[in-house]
GROMACS .gro file of C-alpha atoms in nm:
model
  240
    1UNK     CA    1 -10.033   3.774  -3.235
    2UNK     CA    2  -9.644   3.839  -3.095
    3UNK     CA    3  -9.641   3.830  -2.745
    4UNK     CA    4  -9.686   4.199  -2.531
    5UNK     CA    5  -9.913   4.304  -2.855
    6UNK     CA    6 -10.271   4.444  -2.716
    7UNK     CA    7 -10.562   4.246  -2.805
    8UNK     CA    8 -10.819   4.400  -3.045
    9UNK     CA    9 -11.136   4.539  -2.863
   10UNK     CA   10 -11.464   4.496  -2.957
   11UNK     CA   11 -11.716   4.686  -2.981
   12UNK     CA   12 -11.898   4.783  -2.687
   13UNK     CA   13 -12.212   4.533  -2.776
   14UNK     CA   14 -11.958   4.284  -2.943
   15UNK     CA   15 -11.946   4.134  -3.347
   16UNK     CA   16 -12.274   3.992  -3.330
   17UNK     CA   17 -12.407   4.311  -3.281
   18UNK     CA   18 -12.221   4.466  -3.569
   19UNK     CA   19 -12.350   4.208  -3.832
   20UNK     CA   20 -12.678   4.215  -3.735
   21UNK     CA   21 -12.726   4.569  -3.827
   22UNK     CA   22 -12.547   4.527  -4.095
   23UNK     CA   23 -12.776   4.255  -4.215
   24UNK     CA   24 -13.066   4.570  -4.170
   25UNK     CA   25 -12.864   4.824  -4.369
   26UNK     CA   26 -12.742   4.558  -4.659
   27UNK     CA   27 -12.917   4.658  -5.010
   28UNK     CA   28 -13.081   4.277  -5.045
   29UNK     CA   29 -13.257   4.304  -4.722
   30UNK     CA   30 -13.573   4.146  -4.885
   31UNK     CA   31 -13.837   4.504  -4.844
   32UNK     CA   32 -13.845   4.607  -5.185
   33UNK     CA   33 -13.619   4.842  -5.217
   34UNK     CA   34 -13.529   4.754  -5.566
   35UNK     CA   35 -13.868   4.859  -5.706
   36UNK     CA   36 -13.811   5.257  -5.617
   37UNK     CA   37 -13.512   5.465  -5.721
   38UNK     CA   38 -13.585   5.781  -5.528
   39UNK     CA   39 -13.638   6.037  -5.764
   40UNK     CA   40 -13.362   5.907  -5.978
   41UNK     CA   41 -13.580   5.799  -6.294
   42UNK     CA   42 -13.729   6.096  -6.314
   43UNK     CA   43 -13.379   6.334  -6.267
   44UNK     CA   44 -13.231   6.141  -6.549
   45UNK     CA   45 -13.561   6.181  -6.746
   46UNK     CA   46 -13.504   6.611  -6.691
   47UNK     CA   47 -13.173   6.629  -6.745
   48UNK     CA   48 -13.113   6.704  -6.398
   49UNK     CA   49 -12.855   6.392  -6.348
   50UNK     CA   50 -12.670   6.308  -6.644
   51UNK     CA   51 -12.355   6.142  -6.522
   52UNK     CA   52 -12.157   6.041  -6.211
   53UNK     CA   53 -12.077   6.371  -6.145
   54UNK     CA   54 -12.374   6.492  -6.101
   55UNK     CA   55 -12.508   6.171  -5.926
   56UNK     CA   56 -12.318   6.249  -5.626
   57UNK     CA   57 -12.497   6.586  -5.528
   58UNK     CA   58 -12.824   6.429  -5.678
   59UNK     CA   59 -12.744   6.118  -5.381
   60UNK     CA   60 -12.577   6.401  -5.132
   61UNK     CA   61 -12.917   6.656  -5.171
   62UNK     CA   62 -13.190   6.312  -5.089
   63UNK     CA   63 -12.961   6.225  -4.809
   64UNK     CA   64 -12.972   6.589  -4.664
   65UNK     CA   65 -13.370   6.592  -4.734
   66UNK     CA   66 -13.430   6.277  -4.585
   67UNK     CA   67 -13.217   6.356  -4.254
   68UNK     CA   68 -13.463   6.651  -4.209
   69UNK     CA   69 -13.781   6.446  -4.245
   70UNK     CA   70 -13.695   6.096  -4.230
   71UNK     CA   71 -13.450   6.072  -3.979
   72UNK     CA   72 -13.594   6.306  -3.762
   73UNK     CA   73 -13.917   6.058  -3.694
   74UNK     CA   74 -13.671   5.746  -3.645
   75UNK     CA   75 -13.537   5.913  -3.427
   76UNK     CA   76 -13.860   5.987  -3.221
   77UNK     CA   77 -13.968   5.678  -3.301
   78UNK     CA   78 -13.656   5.495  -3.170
   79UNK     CA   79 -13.687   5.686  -2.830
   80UNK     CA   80 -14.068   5.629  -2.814
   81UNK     CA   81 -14.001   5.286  -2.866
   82UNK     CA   82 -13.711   5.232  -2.596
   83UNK     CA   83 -13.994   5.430  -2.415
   84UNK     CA   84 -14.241   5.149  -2.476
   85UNK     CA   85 -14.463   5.466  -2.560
   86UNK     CA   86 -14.675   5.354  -2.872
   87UNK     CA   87 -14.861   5.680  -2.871
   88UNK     CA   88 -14.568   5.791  -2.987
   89UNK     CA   89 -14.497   5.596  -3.198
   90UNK     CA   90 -14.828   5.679  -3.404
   91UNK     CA   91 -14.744   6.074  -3.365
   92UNK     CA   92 -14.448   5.962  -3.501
   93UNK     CA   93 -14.542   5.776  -3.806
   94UNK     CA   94 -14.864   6.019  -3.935
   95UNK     CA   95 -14.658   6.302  -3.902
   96UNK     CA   96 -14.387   6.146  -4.116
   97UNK     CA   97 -14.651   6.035  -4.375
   98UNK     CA   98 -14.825   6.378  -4.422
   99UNK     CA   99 -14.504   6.587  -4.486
  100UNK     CA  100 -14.429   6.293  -4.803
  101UNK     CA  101 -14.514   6.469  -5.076
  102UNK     CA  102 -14.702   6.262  -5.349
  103UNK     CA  103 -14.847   5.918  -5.363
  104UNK     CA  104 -14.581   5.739  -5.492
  105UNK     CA  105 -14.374   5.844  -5.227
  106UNK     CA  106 -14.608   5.776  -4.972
  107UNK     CA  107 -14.590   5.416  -5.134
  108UNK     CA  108 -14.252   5.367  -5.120
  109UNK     CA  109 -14.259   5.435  -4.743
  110UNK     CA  110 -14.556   5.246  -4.600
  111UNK     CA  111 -14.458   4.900  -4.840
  112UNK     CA  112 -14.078   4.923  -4.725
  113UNK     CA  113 -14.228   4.986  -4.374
  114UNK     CA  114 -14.461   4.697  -4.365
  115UNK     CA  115 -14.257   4.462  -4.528
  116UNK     CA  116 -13.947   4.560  -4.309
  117UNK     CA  117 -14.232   4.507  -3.973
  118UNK     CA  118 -14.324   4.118  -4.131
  119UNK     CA  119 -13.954   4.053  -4.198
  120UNK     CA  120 -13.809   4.137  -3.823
  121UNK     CA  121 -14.103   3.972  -3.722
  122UNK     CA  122 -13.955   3.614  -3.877
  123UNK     CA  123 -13.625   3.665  -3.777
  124UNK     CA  124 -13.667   3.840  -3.403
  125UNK     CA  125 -14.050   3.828  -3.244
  126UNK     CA  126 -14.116   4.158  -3.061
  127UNK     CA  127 -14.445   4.223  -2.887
  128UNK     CA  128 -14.435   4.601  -3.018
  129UNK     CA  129 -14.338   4.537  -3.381
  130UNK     CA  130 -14.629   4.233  -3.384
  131UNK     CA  131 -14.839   4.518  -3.247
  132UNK     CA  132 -14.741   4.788  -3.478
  133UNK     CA  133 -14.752   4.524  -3.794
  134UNK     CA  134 -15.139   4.466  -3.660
  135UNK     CA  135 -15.208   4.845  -3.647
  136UNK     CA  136 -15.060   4.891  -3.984
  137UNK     CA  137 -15.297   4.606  -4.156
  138UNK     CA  138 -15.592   4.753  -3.946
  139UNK     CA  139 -15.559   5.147  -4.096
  140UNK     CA  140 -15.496   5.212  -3.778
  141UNK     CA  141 -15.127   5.411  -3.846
  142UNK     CA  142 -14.936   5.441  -4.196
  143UNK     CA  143 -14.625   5.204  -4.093
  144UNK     CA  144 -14.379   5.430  -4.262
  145UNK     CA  145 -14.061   5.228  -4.313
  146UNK     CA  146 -13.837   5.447  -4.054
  147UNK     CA  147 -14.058   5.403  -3.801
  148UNK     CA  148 -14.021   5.048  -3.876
  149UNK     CA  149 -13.665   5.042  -3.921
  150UNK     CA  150 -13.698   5.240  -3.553
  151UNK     CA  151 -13.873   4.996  -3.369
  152UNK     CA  152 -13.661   4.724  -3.537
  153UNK     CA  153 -13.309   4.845  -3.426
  154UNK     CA  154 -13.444   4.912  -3.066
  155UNK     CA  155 -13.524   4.604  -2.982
  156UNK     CA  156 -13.216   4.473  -3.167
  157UNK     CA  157 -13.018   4.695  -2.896
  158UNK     CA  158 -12.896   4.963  -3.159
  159UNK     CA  159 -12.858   5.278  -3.027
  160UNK     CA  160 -13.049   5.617  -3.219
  161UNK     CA  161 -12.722   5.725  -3.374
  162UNK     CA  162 -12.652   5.330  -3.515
  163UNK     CA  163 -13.039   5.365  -3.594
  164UNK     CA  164 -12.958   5.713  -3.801
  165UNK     CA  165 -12.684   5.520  -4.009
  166UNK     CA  166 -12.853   5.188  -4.146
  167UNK     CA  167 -13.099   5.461  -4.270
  168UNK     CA  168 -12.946   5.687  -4.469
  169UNK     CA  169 -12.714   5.442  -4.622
  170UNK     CA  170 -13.028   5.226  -4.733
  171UNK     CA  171 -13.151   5.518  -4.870
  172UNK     CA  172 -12.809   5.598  -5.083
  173UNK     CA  173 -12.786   5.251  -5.151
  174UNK     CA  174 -13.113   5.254  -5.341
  175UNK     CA  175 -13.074   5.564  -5.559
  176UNK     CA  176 -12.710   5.365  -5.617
  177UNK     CA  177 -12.883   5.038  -5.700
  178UNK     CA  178 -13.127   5.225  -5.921
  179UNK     CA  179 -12.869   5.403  -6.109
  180UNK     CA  180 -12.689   5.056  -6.224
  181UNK     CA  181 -12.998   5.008  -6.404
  182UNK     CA  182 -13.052   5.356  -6.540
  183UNK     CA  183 -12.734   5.454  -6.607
  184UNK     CA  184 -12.438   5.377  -6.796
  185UNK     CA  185 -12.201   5.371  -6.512
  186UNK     CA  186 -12.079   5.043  -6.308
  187UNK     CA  187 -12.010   4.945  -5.957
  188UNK     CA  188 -11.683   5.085  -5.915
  189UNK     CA  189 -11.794   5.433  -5.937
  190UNK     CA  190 -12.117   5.410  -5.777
  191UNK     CA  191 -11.903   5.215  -5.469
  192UNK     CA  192 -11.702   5.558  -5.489
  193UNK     CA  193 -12.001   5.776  -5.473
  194UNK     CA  194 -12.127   5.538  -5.190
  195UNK     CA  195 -11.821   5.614  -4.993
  196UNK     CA  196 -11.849   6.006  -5.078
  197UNK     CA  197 -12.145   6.018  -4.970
  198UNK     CA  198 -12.162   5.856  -4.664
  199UNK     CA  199 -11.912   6.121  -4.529
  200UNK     CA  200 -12.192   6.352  -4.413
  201UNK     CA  201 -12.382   6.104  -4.183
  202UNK     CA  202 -12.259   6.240  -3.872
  203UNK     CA  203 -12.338   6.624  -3.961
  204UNK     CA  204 -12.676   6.532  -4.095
  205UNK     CA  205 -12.745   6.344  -3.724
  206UNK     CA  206 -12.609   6.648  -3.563
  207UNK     CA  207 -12.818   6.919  -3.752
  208UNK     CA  208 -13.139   6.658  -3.673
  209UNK     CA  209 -13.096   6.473  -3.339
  210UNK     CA  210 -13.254   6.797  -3.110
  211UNK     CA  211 -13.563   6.883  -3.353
  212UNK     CA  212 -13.902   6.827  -3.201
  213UNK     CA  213 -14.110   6.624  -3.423
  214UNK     CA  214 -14.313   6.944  -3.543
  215UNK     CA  215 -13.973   7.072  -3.734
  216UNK     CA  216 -13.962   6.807  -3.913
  217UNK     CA  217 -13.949   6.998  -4.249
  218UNK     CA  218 -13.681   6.989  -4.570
  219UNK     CA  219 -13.699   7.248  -4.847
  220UNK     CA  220 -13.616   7.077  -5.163
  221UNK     CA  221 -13.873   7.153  -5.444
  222UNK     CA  222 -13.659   6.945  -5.704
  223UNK     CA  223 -13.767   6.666  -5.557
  224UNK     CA  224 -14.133   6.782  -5.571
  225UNK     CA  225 -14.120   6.833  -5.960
  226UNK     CA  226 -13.965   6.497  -5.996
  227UNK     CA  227 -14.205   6.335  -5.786
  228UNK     CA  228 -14.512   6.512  -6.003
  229UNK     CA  229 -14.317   6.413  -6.309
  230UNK     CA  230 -14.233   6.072  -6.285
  231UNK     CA  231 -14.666   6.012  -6.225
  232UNK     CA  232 -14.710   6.141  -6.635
  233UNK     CA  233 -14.482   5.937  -6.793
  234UNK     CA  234 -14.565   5.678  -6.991
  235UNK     CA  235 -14.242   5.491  -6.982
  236UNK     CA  236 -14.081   5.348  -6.630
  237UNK     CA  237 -13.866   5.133  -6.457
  238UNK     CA  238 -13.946   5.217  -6.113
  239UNK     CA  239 -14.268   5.304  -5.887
  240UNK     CA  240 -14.165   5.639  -5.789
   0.00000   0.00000   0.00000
């Protein structure tokens, strides 16, 4: 550095911070992500995704679906849990869990959740998450994985809006993941759809962040046929 140049300024909870969520929101985070694709199988099954061009609304429309459902309980949940309010934090989680729509999605989000709760667990102890992983294995709540991912990022320090973005780019990261496997189309481009994509995350936080946990809603019937679809085939890569 010349002398008289400013010093770079870090962030206002400093590097550490930084990689540790970005440890949460990286595609290998051990949860088992790589067993769902989101929809994906099924759209390329339909004809409803063909190519890359139409993978990036296809990625665009499940990050604008899961904003309105998704998001909006982590970000209850995150506030709940800063709140220490675990009440909430159930109200949360079974009203997340009854507006999923089909069992394999319902799948997807209480493994990911559970296995995201034993994870943090290892690598941070937390009172509340050992609590919420104990109410999970006793039926007592769902454990829906952004209620995890919530609870999680709290106690890591995150902040609801930092919370908001490891989410929906784990959840564009696995459609993106899935479609290397389904598709004929390689990193580059699905690194470029990745990029697209994550251009909306601070609209979709701003259209979410004031919704009471009773508007948690998102119309998107494709999904719905997809969902019902992928259940009859006979031939799949993926659990939902």
């Amino acid at each position: 550095m010349r002398h008289g140049e400013p010093r770079a300024r870090l962030a206002p909870h400093g590097m550490a911070h930084l990689a540790r969520l970005l440890q949460f929101s990286d595609s290998t985070l051990p949860i088992g992500a790589f067993a769902f694709s989101n929809g994906l199988e099924s759209a390329l099954q339909t004809g409803i995704v063909t190519d890359a061009d139409s993978l990036l609304p296809f990625v665009e429309l499940a990050l604008h679906q899961t904003a309105r459902t998704d998001g909006v309980a982590l970000l209850h949940a995150h506030r709940t849990a800063l709140a220490a309010d675990e009440a909430g934090l159930v109200a949360a989680d079974r009203e997340l869990f009854c507006r999923r729509v089909g069992e394999e999605q319902q799948l997807m989000l209480t493994r990911m959740g559970k296995k995201l709760a034993e994870l943090a667990l290892k690598i941070r102890p937390s009172p509340m998450l050992a609590r919420w992983l104990a109410q999970i294995r006793s039926n007592e709540t769902p454990g829906c994985l952004p209620v995890a991912q919530a609870i999680t990022l709290a106690h890591l320090g995150a902040d609801e809006s930092e919370a908001f973005v490891v989410h929906q780019y784990g959840i564009a990261s696995m459609i993106l993941s899935a479609a290397l496997r389904l598709m004929r189309i390689d990193h580059l481009e699905t690194q470029r759809i990745l990029f697209t994509a994550q251009g909306r995350v601070q609209d979709d936080y701003l259209a979410v962040r004031d919704l009471a946990l009773d508007e948690m809603a998102a119309f998107a019937p494709v999904f719905d046929v997809l969902v019902a679809h992928h259940t009859t085939v006979h031939v799949r890569l993926f659990m939902n």
